[in-house]
XYZ file of C-alpha atoms in Angstrom:
566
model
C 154.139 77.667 -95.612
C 151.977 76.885 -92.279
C 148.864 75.280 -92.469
C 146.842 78.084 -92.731
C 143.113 76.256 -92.237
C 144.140 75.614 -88.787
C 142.264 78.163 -86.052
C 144.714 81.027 -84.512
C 145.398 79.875 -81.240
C 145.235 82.942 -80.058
C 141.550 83.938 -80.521
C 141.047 84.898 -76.670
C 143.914 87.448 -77.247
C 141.715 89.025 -80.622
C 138.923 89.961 -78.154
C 141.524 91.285 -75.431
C 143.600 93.338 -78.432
C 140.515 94.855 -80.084
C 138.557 95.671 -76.967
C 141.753 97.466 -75.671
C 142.693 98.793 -78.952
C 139.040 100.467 -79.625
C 139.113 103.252 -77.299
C 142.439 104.942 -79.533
C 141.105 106.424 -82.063
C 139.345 105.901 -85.618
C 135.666 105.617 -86.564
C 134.401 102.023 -87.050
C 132.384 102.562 -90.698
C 130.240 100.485 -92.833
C 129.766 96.613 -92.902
C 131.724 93.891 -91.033
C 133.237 92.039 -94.555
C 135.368 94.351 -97.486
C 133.932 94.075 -100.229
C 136.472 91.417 -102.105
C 135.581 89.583 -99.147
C 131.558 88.829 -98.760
C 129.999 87.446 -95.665
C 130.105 83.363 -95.178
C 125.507 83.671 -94.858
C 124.181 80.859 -96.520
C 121.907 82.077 -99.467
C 118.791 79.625 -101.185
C 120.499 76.841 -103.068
C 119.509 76.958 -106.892
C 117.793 74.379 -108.249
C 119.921 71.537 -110.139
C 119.354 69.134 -112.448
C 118.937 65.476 -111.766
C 122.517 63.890 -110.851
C 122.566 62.333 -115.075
C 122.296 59.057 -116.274
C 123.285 55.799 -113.833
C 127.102 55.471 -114.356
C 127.813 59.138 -115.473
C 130.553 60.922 -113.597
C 129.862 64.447 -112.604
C 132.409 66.897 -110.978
C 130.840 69.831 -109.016
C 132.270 73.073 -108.873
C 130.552 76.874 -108.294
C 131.473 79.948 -110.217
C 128.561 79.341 -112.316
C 126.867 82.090 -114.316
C 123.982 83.712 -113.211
C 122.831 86.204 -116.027
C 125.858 85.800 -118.272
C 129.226 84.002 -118.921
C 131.894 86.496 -117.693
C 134.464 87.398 -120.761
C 137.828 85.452 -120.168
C 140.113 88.770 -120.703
C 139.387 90.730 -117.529
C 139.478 87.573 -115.399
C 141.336 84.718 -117.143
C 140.803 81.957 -114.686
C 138.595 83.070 -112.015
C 135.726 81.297 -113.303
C 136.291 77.140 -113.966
C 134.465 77.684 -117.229
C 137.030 80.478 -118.486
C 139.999 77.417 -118.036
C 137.904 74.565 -119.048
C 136.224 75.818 -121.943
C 138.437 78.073 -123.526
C 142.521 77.391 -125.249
C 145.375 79.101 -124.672
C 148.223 79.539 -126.896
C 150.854 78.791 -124.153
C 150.534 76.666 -120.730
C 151.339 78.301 -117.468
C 152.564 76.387 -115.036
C 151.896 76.447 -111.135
C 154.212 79.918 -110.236
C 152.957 81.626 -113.966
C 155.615 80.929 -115.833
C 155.132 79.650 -119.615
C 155.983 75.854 -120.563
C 157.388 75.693 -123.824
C 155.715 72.560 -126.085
C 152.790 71.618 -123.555
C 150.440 69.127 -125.219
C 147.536 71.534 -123.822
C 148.741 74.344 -126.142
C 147.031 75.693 -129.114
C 150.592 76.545 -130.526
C 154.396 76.073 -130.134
C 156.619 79.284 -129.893
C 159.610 80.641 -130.525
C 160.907 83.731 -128.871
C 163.647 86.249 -130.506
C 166.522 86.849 -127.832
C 165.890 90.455 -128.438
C 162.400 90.014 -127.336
C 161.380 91.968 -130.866
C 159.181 88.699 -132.577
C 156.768 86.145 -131.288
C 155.931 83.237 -133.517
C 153.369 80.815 -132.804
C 153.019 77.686 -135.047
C 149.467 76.940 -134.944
C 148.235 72.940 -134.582
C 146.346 72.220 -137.075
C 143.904 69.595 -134.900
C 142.546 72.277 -132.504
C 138.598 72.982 -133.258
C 136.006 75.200 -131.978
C 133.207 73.874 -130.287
C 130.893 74.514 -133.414
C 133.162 72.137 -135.296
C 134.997 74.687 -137.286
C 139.032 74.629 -137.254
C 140.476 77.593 -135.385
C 143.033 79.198 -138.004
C 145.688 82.102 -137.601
C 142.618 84.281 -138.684
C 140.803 83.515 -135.215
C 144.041 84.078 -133.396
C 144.788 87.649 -135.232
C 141.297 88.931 -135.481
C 141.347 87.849 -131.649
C 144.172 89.801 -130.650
C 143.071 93.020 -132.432
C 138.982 93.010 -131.483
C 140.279 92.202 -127.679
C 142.599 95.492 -127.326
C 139.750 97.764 -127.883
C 137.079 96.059 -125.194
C 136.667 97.418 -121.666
C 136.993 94.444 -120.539
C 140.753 93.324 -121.109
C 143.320 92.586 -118.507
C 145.686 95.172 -117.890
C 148.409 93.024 -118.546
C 147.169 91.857 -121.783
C 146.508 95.953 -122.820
C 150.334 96.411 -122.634
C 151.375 93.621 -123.872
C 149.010 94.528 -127.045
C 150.215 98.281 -126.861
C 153.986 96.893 -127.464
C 153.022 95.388 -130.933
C 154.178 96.834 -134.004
C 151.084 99.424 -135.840
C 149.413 98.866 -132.626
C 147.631 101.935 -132.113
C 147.471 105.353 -133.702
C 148.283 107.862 -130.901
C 146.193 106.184 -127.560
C 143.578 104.185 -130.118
C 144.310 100.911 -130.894
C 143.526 100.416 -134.704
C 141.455 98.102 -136.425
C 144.136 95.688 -137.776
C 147.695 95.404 -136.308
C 150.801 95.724 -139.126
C 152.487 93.511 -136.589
C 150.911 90.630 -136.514
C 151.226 88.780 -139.554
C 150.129 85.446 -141.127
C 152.109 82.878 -142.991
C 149.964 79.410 -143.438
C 149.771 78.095 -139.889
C 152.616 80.693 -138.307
C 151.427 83.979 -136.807
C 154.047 86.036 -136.363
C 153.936 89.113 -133.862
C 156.319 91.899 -134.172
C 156.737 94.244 -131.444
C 158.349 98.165 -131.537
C 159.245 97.732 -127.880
C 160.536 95.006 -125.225
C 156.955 93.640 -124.187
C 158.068 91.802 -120.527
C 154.868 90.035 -120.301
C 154.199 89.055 -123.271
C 154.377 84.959 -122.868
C 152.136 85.511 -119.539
C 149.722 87.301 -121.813
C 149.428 84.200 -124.265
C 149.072 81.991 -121.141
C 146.241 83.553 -119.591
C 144.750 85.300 -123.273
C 141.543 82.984 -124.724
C 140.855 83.752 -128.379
C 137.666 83.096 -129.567
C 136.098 82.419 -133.010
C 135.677 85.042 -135.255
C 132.906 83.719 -136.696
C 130.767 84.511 -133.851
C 131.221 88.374 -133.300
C 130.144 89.607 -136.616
C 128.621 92.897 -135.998
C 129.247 93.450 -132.778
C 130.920 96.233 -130.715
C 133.792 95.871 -128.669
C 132.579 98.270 -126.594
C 129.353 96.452 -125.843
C 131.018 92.711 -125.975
C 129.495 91.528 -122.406
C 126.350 91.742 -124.087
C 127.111 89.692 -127.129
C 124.934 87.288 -127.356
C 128.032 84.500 -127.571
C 128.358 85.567 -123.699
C 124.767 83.401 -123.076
C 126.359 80.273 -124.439
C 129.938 80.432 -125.325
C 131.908 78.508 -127.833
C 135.954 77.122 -127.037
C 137.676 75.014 -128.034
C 139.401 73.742 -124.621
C 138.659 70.662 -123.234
C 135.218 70.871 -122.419
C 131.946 72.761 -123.859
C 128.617 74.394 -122.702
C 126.339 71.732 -122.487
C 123.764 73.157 -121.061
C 122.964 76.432 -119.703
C 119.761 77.304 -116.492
C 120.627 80.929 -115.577
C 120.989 81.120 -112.035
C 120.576 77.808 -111.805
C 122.880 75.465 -113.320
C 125.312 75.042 -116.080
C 126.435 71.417 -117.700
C 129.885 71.461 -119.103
C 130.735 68.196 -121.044
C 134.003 66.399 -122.752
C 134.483 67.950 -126.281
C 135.451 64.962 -128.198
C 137.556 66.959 -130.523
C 140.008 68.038 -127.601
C 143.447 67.428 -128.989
C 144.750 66.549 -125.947
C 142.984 63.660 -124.120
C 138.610 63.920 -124.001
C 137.400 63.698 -120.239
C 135.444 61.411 -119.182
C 132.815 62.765 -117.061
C 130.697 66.051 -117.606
C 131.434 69.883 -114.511
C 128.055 70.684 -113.379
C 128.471 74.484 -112.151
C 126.304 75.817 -109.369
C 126.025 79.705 -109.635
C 128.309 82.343 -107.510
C 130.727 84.818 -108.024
C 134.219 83.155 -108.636
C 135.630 83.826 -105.358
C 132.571 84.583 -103.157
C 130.517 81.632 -103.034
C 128.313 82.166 -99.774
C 127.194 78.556 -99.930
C 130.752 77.021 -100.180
C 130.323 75.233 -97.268
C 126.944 74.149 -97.506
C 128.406 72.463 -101.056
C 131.308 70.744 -99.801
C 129.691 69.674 -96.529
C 126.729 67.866 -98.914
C 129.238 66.408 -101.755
C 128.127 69.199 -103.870
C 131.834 70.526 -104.229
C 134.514 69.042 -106.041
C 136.609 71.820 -106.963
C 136.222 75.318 -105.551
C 137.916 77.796 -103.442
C 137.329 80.581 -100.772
C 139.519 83.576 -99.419
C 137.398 83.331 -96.291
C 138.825 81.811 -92.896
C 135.787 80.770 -91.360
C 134.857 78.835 -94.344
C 137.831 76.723 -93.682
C 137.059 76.570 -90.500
C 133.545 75.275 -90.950
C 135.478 72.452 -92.897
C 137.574 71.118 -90.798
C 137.127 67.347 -90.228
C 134.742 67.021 -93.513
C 134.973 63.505 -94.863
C 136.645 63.217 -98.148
C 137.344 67.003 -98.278
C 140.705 68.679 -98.562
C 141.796 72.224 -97.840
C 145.068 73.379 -99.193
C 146.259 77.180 -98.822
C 147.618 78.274 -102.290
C 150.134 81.289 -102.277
C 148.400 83.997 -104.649
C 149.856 87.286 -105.696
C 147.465 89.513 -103.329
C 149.300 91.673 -100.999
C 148.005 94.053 -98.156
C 150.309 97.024 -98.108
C 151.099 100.621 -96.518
C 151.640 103.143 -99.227
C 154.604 105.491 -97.451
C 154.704 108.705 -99.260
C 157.869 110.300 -99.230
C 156.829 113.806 -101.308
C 157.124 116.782 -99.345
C 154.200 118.093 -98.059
C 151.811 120.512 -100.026
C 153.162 123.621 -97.717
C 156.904 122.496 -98.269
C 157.008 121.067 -95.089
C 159.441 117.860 -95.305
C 157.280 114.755 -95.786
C 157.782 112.756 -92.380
C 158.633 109.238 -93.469
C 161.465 110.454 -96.104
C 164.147 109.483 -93.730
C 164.407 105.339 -94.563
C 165.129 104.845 -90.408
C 161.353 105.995 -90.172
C 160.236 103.341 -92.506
C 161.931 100.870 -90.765
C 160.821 101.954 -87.709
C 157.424 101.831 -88.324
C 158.100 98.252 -89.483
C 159.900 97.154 -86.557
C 157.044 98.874 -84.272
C 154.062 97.207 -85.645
C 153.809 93.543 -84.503
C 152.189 91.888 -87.599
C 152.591 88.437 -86.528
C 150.015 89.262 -83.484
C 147.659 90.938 -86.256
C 147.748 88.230 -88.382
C 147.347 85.284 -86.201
C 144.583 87.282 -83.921
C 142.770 89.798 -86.019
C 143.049 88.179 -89.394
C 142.331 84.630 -87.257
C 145.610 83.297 -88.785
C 144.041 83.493 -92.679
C 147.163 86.121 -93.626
C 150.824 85.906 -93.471
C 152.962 88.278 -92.782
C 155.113 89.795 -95.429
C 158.349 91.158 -96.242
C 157.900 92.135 -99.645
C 155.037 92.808 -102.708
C 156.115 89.605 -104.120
C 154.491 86.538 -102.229
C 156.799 84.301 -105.024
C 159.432 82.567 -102.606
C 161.476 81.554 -105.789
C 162.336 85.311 -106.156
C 163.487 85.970 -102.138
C 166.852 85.398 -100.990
C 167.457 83.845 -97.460
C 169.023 87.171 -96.430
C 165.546 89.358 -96.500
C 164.395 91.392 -93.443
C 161.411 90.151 -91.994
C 161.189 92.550 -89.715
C 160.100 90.969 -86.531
C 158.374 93.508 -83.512
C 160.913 94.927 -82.089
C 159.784 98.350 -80.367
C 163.444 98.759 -78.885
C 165.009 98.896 -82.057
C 162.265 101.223 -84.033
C 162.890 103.955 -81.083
C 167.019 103.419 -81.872
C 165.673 104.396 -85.239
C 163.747 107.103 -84.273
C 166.671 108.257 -82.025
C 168.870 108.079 -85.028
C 166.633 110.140 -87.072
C 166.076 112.870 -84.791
C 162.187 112.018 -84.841
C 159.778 114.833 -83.548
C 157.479 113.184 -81.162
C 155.174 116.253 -81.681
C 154.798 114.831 -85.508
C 151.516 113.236 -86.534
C 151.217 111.158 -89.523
C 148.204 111.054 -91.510
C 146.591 107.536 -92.431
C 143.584 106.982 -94.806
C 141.721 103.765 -95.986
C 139.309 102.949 -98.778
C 137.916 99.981 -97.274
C 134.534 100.105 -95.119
C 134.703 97.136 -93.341
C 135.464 96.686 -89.551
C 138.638 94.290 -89.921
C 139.999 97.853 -91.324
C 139.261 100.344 -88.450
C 140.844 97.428 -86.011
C 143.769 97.322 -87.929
C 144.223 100.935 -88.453
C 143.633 100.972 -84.864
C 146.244 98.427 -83.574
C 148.936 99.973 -85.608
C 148.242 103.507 -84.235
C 148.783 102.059 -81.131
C 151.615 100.327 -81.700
C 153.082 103.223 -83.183
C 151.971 105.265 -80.003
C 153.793 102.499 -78.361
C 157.485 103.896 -79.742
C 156.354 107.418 -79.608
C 154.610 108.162 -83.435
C 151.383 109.778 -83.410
C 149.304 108.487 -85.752
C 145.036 109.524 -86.970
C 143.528 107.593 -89.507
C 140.500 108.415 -91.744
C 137.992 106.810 -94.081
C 137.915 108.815 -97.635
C 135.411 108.203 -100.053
C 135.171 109.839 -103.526
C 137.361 110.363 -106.467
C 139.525 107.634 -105.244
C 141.779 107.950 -108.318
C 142.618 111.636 -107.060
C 142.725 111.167 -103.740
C 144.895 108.575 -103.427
C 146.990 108.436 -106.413
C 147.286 112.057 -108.504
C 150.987 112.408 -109.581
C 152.900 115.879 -108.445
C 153.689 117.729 -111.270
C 157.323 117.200 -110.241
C 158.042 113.556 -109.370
C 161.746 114.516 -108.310
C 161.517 117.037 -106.294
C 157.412 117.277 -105.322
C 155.646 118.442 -103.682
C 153.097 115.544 -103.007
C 149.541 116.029 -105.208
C 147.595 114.174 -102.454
C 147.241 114.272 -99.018
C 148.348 111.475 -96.609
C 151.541 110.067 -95.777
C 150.153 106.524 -95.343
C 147.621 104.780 -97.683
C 146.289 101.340 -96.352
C 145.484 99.581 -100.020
C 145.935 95.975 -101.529
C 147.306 94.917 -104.716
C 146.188 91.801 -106.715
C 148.428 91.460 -110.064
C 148.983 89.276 -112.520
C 152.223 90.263 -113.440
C 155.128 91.437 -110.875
C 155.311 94.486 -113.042
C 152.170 95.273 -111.773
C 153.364 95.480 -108.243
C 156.645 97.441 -108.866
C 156.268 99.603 -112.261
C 154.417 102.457 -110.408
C 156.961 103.369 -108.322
C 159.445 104.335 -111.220
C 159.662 107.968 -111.815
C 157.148 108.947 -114.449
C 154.223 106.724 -113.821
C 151.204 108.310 -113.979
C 150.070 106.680 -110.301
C 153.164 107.344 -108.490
C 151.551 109.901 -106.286
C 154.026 108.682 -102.984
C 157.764 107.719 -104.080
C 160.792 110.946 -105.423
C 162.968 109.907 -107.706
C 165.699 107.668 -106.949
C 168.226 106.654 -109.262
C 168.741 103.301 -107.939
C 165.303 102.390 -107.458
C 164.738 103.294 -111.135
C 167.320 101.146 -112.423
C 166.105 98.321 -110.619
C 162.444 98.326 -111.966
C 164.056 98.934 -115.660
C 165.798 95.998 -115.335
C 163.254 93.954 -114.658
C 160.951 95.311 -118.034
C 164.577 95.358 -119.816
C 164.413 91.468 -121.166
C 161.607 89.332 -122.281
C 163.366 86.472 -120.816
C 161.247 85.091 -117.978
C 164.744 83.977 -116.170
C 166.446 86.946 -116.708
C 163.305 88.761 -115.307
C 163.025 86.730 -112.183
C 167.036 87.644 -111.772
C 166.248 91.578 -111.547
C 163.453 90.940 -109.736
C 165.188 89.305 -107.013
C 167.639 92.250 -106.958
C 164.962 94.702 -106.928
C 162.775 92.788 -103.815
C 166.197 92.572 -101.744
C 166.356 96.498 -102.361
C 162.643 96.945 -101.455
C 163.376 94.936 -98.577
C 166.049 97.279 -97.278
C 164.842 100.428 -98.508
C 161.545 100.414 -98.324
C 160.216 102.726 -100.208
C 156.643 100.782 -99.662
C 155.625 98.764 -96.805
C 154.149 95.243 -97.453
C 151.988 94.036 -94.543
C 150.854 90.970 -95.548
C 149.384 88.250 -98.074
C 146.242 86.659 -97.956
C 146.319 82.721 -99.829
C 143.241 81.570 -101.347
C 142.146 78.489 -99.928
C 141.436 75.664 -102.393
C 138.969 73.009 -101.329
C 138.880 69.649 -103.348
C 137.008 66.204 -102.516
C 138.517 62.649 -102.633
C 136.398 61.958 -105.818
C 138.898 64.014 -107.929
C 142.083 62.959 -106.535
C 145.317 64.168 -106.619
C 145.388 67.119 -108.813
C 147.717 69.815 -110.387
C 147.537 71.799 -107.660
C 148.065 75.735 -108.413
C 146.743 79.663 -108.335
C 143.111 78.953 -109.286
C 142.193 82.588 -110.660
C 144.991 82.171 -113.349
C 145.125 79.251 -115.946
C 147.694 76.725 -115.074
C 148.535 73.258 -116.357
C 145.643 71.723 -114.789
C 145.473 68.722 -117.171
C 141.497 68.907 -116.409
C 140.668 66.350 -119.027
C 142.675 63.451 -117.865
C 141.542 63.509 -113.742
C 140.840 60.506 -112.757
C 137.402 61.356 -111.589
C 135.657 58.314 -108.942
């Protein structure tokens, strides 16, 4: 992977491009920045404590609360106190995958080859923060309270939803027949192949159930465990200044290694921090990161701070919908030569190195994970020639317009949208594009009532979105026949085999196997069009070293206890 922290060299050609691009078509809308995306504005510094006792090591990092500590379900690793505070049951490492026997784990595991029965084999040295041992009971009661909050990842919902006595019709229940307890073993039992199941236990923080009696799952955000929260990872809350500061220090019950030197958090949103570069530039910043290009370009040259891009599963995408059209009318990218067409016309190299200043990469598939991509994928270089061959082969009607919409009110949008109608105008496809706003779930992604033969529910044939997952199910499940979101792809048989294949195991290898067959058919097909990933930059100092570098909105084997902090 380039060095993505290094300026575009083409910046003169961005202001050339967008000026000439802005007089064909589109309505610039809203604010310059998406919203995942906030401004780089510096905002007033909080006020933090004193730098601690002479001698005493202190790591910086932001993410801080400001009015509460975010749950670790919805979230698992954005925040550095959700992976410093909190156990897991398995260690992830670097690309997700689970590490069987990590000294960091709150259990061993053994997995049935029929995918049916999880059992964990507790350690019996793991304690919460209050001093109390955690026991099966926390794990269990854990498991079952965490289904039925609003605030659990999506991934960890289905994985839940596959365990035996579950749920009674769409309600989870209060206690799960299928997870039992036998001294320190819990032992899950599921009624259905559960594909994510050991990324669930990587990413899924129980919690003590000491500390929840009484309250609602519904209302858990507000518990009042949320204002100082007890772990039992390697460090604890400390102290807490609400939108000010927060002290995490060494708990000196960690099974695995204590730290020696206390995480002073500065307040921001996990991956927003407006004053990132303010931080690093004062040796306020250890550990943080940014998805924002001109905060890495503010960097450059700091002493003693290092920039590394870190591939991420987040992945800008066209939506191709391939329905017929409400009146009947046949939808206009149906015909695969038109998909790759369009893909061949649009010159996203140019986009990403001058629009997106060189903070994106082009893609040729959902997947960013290089393990999973042959060397024989598509990538679909600009080539106008060849899309109007395509065209030609398809018997395109130049008089055809395709409809575009976006959700996104930000400016980088409308120049996109508006460089790719003209590069479609370029190989003869008309192309308008629209802002809608509204009942987004409607608009965008209501399901015909007849997913094989249509006609479409919505109305576009392109959808400019983004997906962030957790799980590559999450980027590929909706396109299988049946799914409730699939408002864009008919059936097709092959397609459908392909994605059951990869839910068919709960073997992490034999997962990555049909995945690799299904992203080579994507590739070909596609019956989606990936644009491109954005990395998250991750910004460390000298005073932490060399470090388990890795995603840092997941948990990962980060060994935080044993850096060897200066």
């Amino acid at each position: 992977m380039k060095y993505l922290w290094k300026r575009a060299t083409g910046l003169l050609l961005t202001s050339a491009l967008v000026l000439g691009l802005a007089a064909c078509g589109g309505t610039p809308t809203g604010n310059t920045n998406p919203p995942e995306d906030p401004g780089t504005q510096q905002t007033t510094q909080p006020v933090a404590p004193d730098s601690g006792a002479a001698g005493e090591k202190l790591v910086y990092s932001n993410g801080g609360p400001e009015e509460f500590f975010e749950t670790p379900w919805l979230n698992p690793g954005t925040y550095v106190y959700n992976k410093a505070v909190y156990g897991h049951l398995i260690v992830a490492d670097e690309n997700l995958n689970p590490i069987p026997d990590h000294p960091d784990a709150l259990a061993t595991y053994e997995y049935s080859a029929d995918g049916k029965t999880l059992t964990f084999t507790l350690r019996d040295d793991a304690y919460w923060h209050n001093g109390e041992k955690v026991t099966p009971e926390d794990i269990k009661w854990s498991i079952e309270f965490v289904a039925k909050t609003p605030v659990a990842n999506a991934v960890f919902i289905s994985t839940f939803s596959a365990i035996a006595g579950s749920k009674t019709g769409d309600t989870f229940n209060d206690t799960f027949s299928g997870i039992a307890i036998d001294g320190q073993k819990i032992i899950i039992t599921f009624d259905k192949i559960a594909p994510d199941a050991l990324l669930t236990f990587t990413q899924f923080a129980p919690v003590p159930k000491s500390e929840f009696e009484g309250i609602d799952p519904l209302q858990v955000q507000q518990a009042p465990f949320f204002q100082h929260p007890i772990g039992c990872g390697p460090f604890m809350v400390e102290e807490v200044n609400m939108k000010n500061y927060t002290i995490l220090a060494p708990f000196d019950k960690y099974y695995n290694g204590v730290a020696d030197f206390k995480i002073q958090l500065l307040p921001s949103a996990g991956d927003s921090d407006p004053n990132v570069v303010t931080r690093a530039k004062s040796g306020n910043l250890d550990y943080g990161y940014t998805k924002m290009v001109a905060d890495v370009q503010a960097l450059e040259g700091t002493p003693g701070i290092t920039v590394t891009p870190i591939d991420v599963r987040y992945t800008r995408l066209f939506y191709l919908n391939k329905f017929d059209k409400k009146d009947g009318s046949p939808a206009p990218l149906a015909d695969v030569r038109v998909r790759q067409a369009l893909r061949y016309a649009i010159d996203m190299e140019t986009i990403c190195e001058t629009l997106f200043q060189g903070s994106a990469v082009p893609a040729n598939a959902l997947a960013p994970d290089a393990n999973l991509k042959g060397g024989d994928l598509n990538d679909y270089n600009y080539n106008p020639e060849k899309a109007k061959e395509l065209l030609a082969e398809a018997n395109w009607d130049p008089n055809t317009v395709i409809k575009a919409v976006y959700y996104y009110t930000d400016q980088a949008t409308v120049d996109l949208m508006t460089a790719v109608q003209a590069y479609l105008a370029d190989v003869g496809i008309k192309m308008e594009f629209e802002l809608v706003e509204g009942d987004l779930a409607t608009i965008l992604w209501a399901a015909p009532a007849d997913q094989t033969n249509g006609p479409r529910a919505v109305d576009w044939d392109i959808c400019y979105a983004a997906n962030a997952a957790l799980s590559l199910h999450e980027y590929y499940d909706r396109y299988r026949t049946g799914s409730p979101t699939n408002s864009h792809t008919p059936e097709d048989a092959e397609l459908n085999r392909l994605i059951d294949a990869t839910n068919a195991s709960a073997d992490v290898n034999a997962q990555n196997e049909a995945f690799k067959e299904l992203i080579k058919y994507e590739n070909e097909n596609l019956f989606t069009m990936a644009l491109y990933y954005q990395p998250i930059f991750l910004i460390t100092s000298d005073k932490i070293g060399d470090i388990q570098k890795g995603t840092p909105q997941f948990c990962i084997n980060w060994d935080i206890q044993n850096w060897n902090v200066q």
